[in-house]
Every structure is written in structure tokens, then in C-alpha cells.
PDB file of C-alpha atoms in Angstrom:
ATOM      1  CA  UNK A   1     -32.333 -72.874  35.458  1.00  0.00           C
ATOM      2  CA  UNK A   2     -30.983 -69.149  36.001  1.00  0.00           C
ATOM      3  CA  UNK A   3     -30.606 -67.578  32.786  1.00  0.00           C
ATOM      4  CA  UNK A   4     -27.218 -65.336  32.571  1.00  0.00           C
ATOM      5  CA  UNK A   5     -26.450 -62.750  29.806  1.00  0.00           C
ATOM      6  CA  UNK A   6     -22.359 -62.958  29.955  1.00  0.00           C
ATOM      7  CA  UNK A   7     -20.939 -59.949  28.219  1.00  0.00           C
ATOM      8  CA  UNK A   8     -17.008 -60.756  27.962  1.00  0.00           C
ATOM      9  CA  UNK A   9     -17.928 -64.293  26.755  1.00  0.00           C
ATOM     10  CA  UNK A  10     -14.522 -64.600  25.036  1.00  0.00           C
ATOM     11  CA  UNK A  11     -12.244 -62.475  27.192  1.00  0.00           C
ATOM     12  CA  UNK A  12     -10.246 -63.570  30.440  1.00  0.00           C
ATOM     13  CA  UNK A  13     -13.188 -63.687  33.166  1.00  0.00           C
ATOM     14  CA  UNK A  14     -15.648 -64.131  31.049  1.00  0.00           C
ATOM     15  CA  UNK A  15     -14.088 -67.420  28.965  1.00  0.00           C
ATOM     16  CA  UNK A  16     -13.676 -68.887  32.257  1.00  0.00           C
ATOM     17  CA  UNK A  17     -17.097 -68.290  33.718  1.00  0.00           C
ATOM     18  CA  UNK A  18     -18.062 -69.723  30.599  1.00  0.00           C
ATOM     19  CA  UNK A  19     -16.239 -73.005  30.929  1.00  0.00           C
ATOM     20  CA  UNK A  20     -16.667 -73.567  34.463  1.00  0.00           C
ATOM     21  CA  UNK A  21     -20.396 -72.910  34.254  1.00  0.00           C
ATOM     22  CA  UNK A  22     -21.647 -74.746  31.646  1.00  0.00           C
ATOM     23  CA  UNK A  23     -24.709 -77.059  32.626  1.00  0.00           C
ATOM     24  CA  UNK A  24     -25.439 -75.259  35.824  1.00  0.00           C
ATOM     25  CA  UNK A  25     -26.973 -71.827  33.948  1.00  0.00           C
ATOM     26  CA  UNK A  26     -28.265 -70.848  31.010  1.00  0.00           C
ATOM     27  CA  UNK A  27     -25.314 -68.966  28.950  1.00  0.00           C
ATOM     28  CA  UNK A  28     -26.105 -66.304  26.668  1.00  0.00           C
ATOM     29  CA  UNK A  29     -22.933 -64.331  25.573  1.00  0.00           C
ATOM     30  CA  UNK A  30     -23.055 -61.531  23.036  1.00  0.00           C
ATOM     31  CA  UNK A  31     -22.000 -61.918  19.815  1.00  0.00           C
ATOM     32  CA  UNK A  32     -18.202 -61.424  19.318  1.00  0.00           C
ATOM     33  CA  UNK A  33     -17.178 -57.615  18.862  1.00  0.00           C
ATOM     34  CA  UNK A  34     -20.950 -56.830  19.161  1.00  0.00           C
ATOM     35  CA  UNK A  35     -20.252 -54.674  22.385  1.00  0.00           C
ATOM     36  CA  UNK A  36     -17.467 -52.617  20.639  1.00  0.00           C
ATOM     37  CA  UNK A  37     -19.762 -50.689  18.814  1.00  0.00           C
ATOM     38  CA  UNK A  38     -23.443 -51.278  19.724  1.00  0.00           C
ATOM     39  CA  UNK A  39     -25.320 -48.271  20.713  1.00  0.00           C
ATOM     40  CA  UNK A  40     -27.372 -47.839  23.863  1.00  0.00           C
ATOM     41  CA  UNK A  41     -30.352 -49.130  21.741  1.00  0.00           C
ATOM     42  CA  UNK A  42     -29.122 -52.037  20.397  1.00  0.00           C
ATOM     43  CA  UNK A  43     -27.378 -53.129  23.705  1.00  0.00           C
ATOM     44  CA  UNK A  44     -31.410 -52.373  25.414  1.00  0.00           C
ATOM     45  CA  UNK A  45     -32.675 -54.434  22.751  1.00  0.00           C
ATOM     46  CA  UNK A  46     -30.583 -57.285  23.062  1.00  0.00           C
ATOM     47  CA  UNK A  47     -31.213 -58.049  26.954  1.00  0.00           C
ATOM     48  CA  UNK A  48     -34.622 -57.542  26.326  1.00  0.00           C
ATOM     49  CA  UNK A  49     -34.414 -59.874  23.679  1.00  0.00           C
ATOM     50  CA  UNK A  50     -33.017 -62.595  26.432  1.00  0.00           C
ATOM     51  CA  UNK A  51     -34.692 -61.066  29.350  1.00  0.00           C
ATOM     52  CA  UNK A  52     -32.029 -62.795  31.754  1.00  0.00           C
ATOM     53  CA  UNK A  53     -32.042 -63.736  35.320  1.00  0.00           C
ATOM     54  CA  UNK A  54     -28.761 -62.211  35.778  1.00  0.00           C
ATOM     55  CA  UNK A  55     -26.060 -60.098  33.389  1.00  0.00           C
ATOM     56  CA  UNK A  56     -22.953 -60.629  34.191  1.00  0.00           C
ATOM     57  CA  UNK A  57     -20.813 -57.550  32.742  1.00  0.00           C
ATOM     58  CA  UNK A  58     -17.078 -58.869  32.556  1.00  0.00           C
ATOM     59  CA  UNK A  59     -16.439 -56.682  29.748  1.00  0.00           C
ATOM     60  CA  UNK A  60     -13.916 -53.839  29.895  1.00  0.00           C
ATOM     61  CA  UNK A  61     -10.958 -52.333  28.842  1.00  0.00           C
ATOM     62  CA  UNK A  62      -8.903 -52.756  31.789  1.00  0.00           C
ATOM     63  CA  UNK A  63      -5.147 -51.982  30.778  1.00  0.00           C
ATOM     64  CA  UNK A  64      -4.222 -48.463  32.624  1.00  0.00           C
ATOM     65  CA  UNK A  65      -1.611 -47.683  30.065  1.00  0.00           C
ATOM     66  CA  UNK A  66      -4.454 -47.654  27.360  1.00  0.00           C
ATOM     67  CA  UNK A  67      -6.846 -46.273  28.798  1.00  0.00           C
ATOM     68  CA  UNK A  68      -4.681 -43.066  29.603  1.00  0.00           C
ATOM     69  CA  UNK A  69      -4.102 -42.885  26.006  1.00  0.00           C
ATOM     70  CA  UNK A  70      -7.280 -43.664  24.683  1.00  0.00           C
ATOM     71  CA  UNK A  71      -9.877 -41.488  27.074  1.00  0.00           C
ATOM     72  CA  UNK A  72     -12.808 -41.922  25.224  1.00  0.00           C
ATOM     73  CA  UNK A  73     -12.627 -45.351  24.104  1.00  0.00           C
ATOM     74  CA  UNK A  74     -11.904 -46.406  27.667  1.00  0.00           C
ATOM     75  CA  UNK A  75     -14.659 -44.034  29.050  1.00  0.00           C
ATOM     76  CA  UNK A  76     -17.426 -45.584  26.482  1.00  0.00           C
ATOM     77  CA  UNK A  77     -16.102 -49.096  27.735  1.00  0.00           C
ATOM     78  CA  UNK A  78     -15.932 -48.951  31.357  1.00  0.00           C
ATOM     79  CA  UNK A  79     -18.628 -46.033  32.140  1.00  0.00           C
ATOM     80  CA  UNK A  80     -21.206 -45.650  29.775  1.00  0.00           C
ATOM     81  CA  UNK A  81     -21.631 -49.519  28.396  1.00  0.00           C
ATOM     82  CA  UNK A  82     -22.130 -50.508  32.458  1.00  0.00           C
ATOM     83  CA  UNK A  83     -24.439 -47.738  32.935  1.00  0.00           C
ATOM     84  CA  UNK A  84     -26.183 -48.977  29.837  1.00  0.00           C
ATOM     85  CA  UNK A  85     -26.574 -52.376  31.048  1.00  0.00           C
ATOM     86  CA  UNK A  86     -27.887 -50.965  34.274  1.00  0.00           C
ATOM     87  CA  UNK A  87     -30.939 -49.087  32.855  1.00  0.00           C
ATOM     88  CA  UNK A  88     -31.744 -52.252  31.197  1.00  0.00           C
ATOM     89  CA  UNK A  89     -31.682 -54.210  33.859  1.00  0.00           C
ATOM     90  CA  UNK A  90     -33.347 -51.757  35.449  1.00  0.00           C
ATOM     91  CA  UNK A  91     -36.356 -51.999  32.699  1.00  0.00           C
ATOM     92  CA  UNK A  92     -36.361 -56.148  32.604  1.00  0.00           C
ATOM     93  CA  UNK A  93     -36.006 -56.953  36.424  1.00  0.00           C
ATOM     94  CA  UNK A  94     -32.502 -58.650  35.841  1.00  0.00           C
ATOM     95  CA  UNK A  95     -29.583 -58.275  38.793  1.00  0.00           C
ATOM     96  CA  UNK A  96     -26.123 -56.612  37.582  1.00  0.00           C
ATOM     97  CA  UNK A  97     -23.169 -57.986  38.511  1.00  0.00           C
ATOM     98  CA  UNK A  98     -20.598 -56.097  37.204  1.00  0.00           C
ATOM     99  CA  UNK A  99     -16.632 -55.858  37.559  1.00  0.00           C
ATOM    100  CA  UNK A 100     -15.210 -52.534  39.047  1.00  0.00           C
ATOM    101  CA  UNK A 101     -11.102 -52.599  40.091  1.00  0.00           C
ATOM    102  CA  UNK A 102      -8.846 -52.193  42.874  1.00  0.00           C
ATOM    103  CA  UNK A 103      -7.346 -49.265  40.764  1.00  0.00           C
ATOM    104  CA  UNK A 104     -10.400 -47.086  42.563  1.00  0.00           C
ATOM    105  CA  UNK A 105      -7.902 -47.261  45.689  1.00  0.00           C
ATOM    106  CA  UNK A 106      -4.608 -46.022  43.311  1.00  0.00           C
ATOM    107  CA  UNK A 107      -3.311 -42.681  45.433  1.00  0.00           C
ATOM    108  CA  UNK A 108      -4.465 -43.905  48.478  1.00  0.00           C
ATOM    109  CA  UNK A 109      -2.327 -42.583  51.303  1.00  0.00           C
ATOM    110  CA  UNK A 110      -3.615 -44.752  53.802  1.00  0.00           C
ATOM    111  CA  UNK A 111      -1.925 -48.089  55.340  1.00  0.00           C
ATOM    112  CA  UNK A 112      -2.862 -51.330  55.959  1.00  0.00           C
ATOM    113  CA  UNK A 113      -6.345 -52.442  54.786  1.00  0.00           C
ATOM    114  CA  UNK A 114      -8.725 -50.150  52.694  1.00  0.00           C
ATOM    115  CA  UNK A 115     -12.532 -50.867  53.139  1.00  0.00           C
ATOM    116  CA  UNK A 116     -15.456 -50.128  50.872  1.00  0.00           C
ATOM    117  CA  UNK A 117     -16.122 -46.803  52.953  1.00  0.00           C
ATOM    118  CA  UNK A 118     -12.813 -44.688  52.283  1.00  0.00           C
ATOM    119  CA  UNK A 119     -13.084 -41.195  50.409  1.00  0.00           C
ATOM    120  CA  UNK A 120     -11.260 -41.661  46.926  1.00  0.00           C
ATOM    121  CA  UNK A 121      -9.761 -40.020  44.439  1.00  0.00           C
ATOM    122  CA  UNK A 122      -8.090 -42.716  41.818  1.00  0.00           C
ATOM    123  CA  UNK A 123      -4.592 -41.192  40.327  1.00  0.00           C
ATOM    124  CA  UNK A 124      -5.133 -42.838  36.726  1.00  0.00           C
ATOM    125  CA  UNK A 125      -8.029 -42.519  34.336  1.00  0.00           C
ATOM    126  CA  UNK A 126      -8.800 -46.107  34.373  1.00  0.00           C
ATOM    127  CA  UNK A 127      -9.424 -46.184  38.515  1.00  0.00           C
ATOM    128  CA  UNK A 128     -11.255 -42.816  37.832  1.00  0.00           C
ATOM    129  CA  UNK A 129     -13.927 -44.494  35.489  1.00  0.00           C
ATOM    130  CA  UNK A 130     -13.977 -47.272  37.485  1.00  0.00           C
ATOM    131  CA  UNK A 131     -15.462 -45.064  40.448  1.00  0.00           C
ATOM    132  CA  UNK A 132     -17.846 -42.889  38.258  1.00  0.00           C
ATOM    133  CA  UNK A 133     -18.739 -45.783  36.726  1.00  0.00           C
ATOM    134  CA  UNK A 134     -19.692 -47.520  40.477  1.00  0.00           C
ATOM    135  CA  UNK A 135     -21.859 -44.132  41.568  1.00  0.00           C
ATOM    136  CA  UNK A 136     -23.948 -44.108  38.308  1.00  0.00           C
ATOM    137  CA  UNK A 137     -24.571 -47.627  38.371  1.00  0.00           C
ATOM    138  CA  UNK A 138     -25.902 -47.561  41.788  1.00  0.00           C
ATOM    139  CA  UNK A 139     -27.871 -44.444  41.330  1.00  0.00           C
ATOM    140  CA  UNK A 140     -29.653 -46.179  38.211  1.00  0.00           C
ATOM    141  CA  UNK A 141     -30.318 -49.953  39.992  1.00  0.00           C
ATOM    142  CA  UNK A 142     -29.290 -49.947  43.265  1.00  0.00           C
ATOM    143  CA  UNK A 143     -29.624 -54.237  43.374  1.00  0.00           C
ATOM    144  CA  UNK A 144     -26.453 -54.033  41.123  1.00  0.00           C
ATOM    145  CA  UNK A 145     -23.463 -55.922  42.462  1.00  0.00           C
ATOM    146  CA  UNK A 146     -20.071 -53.987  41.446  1.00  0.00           C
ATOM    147  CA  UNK A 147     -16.955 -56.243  42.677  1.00  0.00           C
ATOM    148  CA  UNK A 148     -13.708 -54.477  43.097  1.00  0.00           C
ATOM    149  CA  UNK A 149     -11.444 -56.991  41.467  1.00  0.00           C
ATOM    150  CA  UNK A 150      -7.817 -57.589  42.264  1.00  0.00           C
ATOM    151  CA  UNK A 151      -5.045 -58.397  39.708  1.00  0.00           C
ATOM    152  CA  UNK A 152      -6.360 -61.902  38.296  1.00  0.00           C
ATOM    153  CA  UNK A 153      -3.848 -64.808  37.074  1.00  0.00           C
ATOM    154  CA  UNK A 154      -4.197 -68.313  36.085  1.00  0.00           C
ATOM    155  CA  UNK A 155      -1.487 -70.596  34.097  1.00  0.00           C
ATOM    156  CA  UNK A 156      -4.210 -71.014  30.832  1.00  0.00           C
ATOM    157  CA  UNK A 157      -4.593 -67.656  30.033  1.00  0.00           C
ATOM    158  CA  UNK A 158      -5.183 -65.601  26.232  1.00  0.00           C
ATOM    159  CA  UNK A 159      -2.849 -62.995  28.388  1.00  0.00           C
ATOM    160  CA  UNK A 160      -0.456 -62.374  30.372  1.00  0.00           C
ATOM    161  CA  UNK A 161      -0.943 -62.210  34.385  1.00  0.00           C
ATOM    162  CA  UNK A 162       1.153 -62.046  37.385  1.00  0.00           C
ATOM    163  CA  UNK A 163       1.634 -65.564  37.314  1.00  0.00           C
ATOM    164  CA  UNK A 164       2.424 -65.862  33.683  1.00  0.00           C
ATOM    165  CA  UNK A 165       4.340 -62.899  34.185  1.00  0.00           C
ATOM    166  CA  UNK A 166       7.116 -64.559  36.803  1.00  0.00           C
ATOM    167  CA  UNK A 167       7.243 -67.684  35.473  1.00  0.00           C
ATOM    168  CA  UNK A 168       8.271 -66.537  31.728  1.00  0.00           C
ATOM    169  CA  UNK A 169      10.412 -63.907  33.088  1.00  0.00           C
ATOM    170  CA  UNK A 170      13.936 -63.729  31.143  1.00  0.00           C
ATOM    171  CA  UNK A 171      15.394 -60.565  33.313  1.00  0.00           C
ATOM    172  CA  UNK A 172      15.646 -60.155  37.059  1.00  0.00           C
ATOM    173  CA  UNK A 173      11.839 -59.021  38.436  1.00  0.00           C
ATOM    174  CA  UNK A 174      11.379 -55.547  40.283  1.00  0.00           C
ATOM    175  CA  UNK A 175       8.795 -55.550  42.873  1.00  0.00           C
ATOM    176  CA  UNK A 176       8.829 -52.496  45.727  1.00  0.00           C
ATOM    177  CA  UNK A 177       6.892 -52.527  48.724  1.00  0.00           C
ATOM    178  CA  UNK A 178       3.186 -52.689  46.785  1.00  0.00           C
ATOM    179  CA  UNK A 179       0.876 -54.123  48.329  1.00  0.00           C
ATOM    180  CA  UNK A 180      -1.837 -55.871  46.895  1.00  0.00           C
ATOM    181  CA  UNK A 181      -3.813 -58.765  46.581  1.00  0.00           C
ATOM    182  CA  UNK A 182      -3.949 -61.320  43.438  1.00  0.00           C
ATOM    183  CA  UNK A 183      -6.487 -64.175  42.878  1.00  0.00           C
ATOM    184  CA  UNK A 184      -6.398 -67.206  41.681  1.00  0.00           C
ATOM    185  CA  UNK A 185      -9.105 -66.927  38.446  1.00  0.00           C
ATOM    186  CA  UNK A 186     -10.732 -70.242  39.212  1.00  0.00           C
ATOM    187  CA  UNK A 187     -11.755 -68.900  42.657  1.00  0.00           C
ATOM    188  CA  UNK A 188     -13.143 -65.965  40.940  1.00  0.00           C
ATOM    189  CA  UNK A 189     -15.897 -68.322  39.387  1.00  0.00           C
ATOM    190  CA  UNK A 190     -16.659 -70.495  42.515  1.00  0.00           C
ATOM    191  CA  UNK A 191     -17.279 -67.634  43.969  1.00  0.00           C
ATOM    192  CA  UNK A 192     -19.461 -66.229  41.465  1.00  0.00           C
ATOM    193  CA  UNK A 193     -22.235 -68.017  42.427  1.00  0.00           C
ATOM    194  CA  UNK A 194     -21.999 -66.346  46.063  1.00  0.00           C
ATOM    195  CA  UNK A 195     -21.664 -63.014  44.393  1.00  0.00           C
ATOM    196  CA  UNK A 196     -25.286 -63.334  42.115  1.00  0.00           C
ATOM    197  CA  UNK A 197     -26.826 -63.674  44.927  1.00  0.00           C
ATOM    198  CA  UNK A 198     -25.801 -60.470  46.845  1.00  0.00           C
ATOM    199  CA  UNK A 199     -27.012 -57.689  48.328  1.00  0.00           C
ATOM    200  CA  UNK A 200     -26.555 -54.877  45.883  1.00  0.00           C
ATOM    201  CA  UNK A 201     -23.417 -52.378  46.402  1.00  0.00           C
ATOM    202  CA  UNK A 202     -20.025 -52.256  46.154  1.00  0.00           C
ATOM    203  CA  UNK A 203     -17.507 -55.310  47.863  1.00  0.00           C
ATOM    204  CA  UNK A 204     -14.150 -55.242  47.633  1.00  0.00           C
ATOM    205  CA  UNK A 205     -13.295 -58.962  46.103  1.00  0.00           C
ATOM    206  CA  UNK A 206     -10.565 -61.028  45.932  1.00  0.00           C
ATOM    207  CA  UNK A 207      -7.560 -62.444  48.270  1.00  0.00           C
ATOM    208  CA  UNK A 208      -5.764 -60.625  50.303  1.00  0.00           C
ATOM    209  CA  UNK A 209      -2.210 -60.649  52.659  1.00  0.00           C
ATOM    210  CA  UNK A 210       0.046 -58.532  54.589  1.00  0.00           C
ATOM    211  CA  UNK A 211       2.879 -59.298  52.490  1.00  0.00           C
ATOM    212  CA  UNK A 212       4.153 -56.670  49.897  1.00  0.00           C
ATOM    213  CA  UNK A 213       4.769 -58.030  46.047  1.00  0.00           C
ATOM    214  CA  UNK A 214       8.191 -58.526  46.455  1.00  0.00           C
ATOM    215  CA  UNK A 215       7.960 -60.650  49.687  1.00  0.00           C
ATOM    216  CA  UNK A 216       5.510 -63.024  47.406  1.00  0.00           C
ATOM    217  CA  UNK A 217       7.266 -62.888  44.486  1.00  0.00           C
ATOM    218  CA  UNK A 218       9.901 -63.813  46.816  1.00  0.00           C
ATOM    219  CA  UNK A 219       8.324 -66.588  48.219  1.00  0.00           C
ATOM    220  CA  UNK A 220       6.559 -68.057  45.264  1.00  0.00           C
ATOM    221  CA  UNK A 221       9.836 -68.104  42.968  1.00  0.00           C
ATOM    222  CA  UNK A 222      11.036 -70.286  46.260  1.00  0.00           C
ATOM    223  CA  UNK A 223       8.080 -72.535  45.860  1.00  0.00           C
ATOM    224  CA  UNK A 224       8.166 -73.081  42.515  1.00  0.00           C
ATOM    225  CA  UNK A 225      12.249 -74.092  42.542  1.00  0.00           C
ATOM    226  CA  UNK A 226      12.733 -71.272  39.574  1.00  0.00           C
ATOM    227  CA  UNK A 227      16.089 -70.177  38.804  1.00  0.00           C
ATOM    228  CA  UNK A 228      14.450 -66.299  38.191  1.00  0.00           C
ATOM    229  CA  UNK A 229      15.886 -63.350  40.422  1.00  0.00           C
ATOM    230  CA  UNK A 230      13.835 -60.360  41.984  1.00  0.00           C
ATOM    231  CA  UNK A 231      14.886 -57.577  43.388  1.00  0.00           C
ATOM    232  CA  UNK A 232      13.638 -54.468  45.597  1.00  0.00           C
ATOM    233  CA  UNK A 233      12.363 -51.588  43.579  1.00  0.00           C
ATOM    234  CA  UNK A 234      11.448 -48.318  45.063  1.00  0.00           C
ATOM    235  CA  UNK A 235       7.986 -48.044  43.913  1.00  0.00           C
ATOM    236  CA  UNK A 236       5.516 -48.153  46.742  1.00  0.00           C
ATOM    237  CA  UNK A 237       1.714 -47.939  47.259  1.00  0.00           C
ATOM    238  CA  UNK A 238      -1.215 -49.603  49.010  1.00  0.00           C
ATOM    239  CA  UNK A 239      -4.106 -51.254  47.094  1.00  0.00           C
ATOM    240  CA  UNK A 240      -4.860 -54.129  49.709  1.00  0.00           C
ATOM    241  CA  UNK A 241      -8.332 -54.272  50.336  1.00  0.00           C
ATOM    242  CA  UNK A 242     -10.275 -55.226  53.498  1.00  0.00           C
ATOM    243  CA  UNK A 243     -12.572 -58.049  51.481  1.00  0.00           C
ATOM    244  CA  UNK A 244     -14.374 -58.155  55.083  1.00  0.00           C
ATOM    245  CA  UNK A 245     -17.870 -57.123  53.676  1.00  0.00           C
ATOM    246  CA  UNK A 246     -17.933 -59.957  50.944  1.00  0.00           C
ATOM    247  CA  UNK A 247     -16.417 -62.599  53.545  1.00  0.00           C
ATOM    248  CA  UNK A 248     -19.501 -61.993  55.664  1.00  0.00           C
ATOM    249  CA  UNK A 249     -21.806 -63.269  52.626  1.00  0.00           C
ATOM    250  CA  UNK A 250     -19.750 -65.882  51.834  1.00  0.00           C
ATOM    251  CA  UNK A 251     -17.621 -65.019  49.652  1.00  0.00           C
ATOM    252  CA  UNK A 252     -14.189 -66.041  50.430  1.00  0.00           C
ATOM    253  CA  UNK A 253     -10.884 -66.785  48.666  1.00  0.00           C
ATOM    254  CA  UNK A 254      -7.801 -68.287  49.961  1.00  0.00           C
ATOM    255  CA  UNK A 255      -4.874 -65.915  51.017  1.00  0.00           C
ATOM    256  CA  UNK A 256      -2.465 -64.730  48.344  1.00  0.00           C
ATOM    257  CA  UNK A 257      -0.097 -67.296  48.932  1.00  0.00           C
ATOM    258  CA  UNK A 258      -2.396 -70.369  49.542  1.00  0.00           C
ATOM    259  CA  UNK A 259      -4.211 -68.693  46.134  1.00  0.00           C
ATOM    260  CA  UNK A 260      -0.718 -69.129  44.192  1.00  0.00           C
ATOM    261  CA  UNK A 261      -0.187 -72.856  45.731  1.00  0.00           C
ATOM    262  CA  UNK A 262      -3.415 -73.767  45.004  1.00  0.00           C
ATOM    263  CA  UNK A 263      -2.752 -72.999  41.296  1.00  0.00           C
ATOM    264  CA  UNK A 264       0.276 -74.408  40.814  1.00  0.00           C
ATOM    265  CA  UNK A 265      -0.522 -77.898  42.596  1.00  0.00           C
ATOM    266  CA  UNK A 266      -4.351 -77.660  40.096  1.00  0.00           C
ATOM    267  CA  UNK A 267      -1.705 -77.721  36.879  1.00  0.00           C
ATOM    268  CA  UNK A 268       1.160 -80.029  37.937  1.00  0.00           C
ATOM    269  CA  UNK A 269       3.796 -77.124  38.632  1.00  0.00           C
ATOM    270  CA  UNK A 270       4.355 -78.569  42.111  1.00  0.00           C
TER     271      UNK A 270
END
């Protein structure tokens, strides 16, 4: 049985790989709030303490509001700590799979779907990290697997999420012609298994669609029967990402839409 060092154990991805993988691996997570404040030492000392098969590194600080105020605490987070966890795997033979974000792609000019391959230059701090955070791992381990995650949602959550998001909506929503994908968490982790077993480098990951967020907002207040109102905002820009590369492997999730059906039939909402 493949032993996995989670880091995240308690957060949003991570409490869900947790739960849906129980009894197939071996799941080590870190001690809560360990991460926050460990040292490159101690974090080298603890995987070679487990000497895992895999570490999964679900751990960040992902809010772009926060991490524009907060520079250094969100460069520690999402660059150094993954770089960290790179060198160690690195030293103990163990294969990093590690989130990046679809925020790499924020200032894109380009239309219609953005492969792997693209030059970027993200337009907020966290997308920025994100990227730096992608080069250094590679150039340390080049096995690592860094996934370019979409906007996640599920209906249990500790936070909110897109879908959370609509549904508990008091005012009329503003979507403009932004165009992204969102995934279904639980296809996240069936996936996961796929994803340990990749070639290392960098896959976009997640669902994707040629609708903008206001044509599936649209469509999924429809759906659902809700009495909530959205409207047209002005805002535009294109994070949809070809997930072509990861598809090839194996890794596949249902289309936005089919994504958001699929959740809402799993809890009774439909």
C-alpha cells in the first residue's frame, strides 16, 4: 500500500482526499498548524521521518485578495514551502504532486483555450507565485506533478465556493463574460489517482466549457428551479484552459455543466 504524506489534511482538497481515500493508501497528514511555521529543517525532517511514496502538497494560501495584502506570508506559503517539499522529495525518492492555479493565466490576452505552453505574466501576486513557484519546483525534481487547478466547489464545504456561493445568494449575482472552468471537488479526488501516477510537469486540470460565467450561472440557477437573479457585469477575461495534455493520461472531468449536475443530483438538490 502507497504511502502518501498529505499536507492540507484539514483544509478543502486535502479533507476530501482524506475522506475519499481512506483504506486505499496509507495517510500521513501533518500535524495541524505544523506547516504555518515549520522551518525548511523541520519540514526535511518530517518526510524523512515518513519517507512516503508520494506527498501530496494541497496546502496554500490561495485567496488573491490576501495574498496581495500579505506578500510575504503568501510568498512563504505558496513558493518557498513547495520548493521545500521538492528538495525533500528530491533527497527520499518520493513523487510531488503539488497544486498550482489557473490564476498563472490572469492577464492573458488571448481567446479561446490556453495550453500549458503560453508565455505568462500573471496580473496578481497570487498567480505570480504560483508560476515562480512551478519553475523552481521543476528545476529542483523534475518528476514533480504541478496541476493548474480551476475554481473548486462542492455543497459540504468549511468555505465558501461557486456553488455555495449561488445557492446562498441574497442579492442579484454579477457575472461578465469570464470564462473559466469550475470542478466538481469529488472529481478532483477520482482523479487523483490518475494524477500520482504522471509524468512530471505542469497540466492544466480541471473541467472546462465554452460558456462564459454568466451563461452557467444562467443555466444552473435554471436547473436548480432557484428564485436568485443574475445579471451581466462588464468584467471580462479568459482563464479557460485547454486540459488536453492531462486528458491524454487519463485524466478527465466532466464539462462544467455536467460537473454542476453531477453535484447536485450526488446531494439530492435535483
Amino acid at each position: 500500500m502507497k504511502k502518501i504524506l498529505v499536507t492540507g489534511a484539514g483544509g478543502f482538497v486535502g479533507s476530501r482526499v482524506m475522506q475519499q481515500w481512506a483504506g486505499h493508501y496509507e495517510l500521513c497528514p501533518f500535524p495541524k498548524g505544523f506547516l504555518a511555521t515549520a522551518g525548511e529543517d523541520a519540514v526535511r525532517q518530517a518526510v524523512l521521518q515518513q519517507c512516503p511514496d508520494v506527498i501530496l502538497h494541497t496546502a496554500a494560501i490561495s485567496d488573491t485578495g490576501y495574498c496581495a495584502d500579505h506578500p510575504e506570508q503568501a510568498y512563504r506559503a505558496n513558493v518557498e514551502l513547495p520548493v521545500w517539499f521538492a528538495r525533500a522529495a528530491a533527497e527520499t525518492g518520493a513523487k510531488l504532486v503539488a497544486f498550482s492555479s489557473d490564476q498563472v493565466y490572469a492577464g492573458v490576452e488571448q481567446s479561446g483555450p490556453l495550453p500549458e505552453t503560453i508565455p505568462l505574466q500573471p496580473a496578481n501576486v497570487y498567480g505570480q507565485g504560483k508560476l515562480e513557484m512551478e519553475q523552481r519546483v521543476l528545476d529542483r525534481q523534475p518528476d514533480s506533478v504541478l496541476l493548474r487547478a480551476e475554481w473548486m466547489y462542492d455543497y459540504i464545504s468549511p468555505r465558501g465556493n461557486y456553488l455555495l456561493n449561488v445557492l446562498n445568494a441574497e442579492e442579484t449575482l454579477t457575472f461578465g463574460k469570464q470564462y473559466r472552468g469550475i470542478t466538481y471537488l469529488r472529481e478532483v479526488c477520482e482523479n487523483m489517482e490518475r494524477v500520482i501516477k504522471l509524468p512530471g510537469g505542469v497540466y492544466n486540470f480541471g473541467s472546462e466549457t465554452t460558456q462564459s460565467m454568466y451563461e452557467i450561472t444562467k443555466e444552473f440557477l435554471r436547473i436548480t428551479g432557484s428564485r436568485q437573479q443574475v445579471q451581466e457585469g462588464s468584467a471580462v477575461h479568459n482563464l479557460w484552459m485547454d486540459c488536453g495534455k492531462a486528458a491524454e493520461h487519463g485524466v478527465v472531468f466532466s464539462g462544467v455543466m455536467d460537473g454542476l449536475k453531477r453535484c447536485l443530483g450526488d446531494y439530492g438538490l435535483i
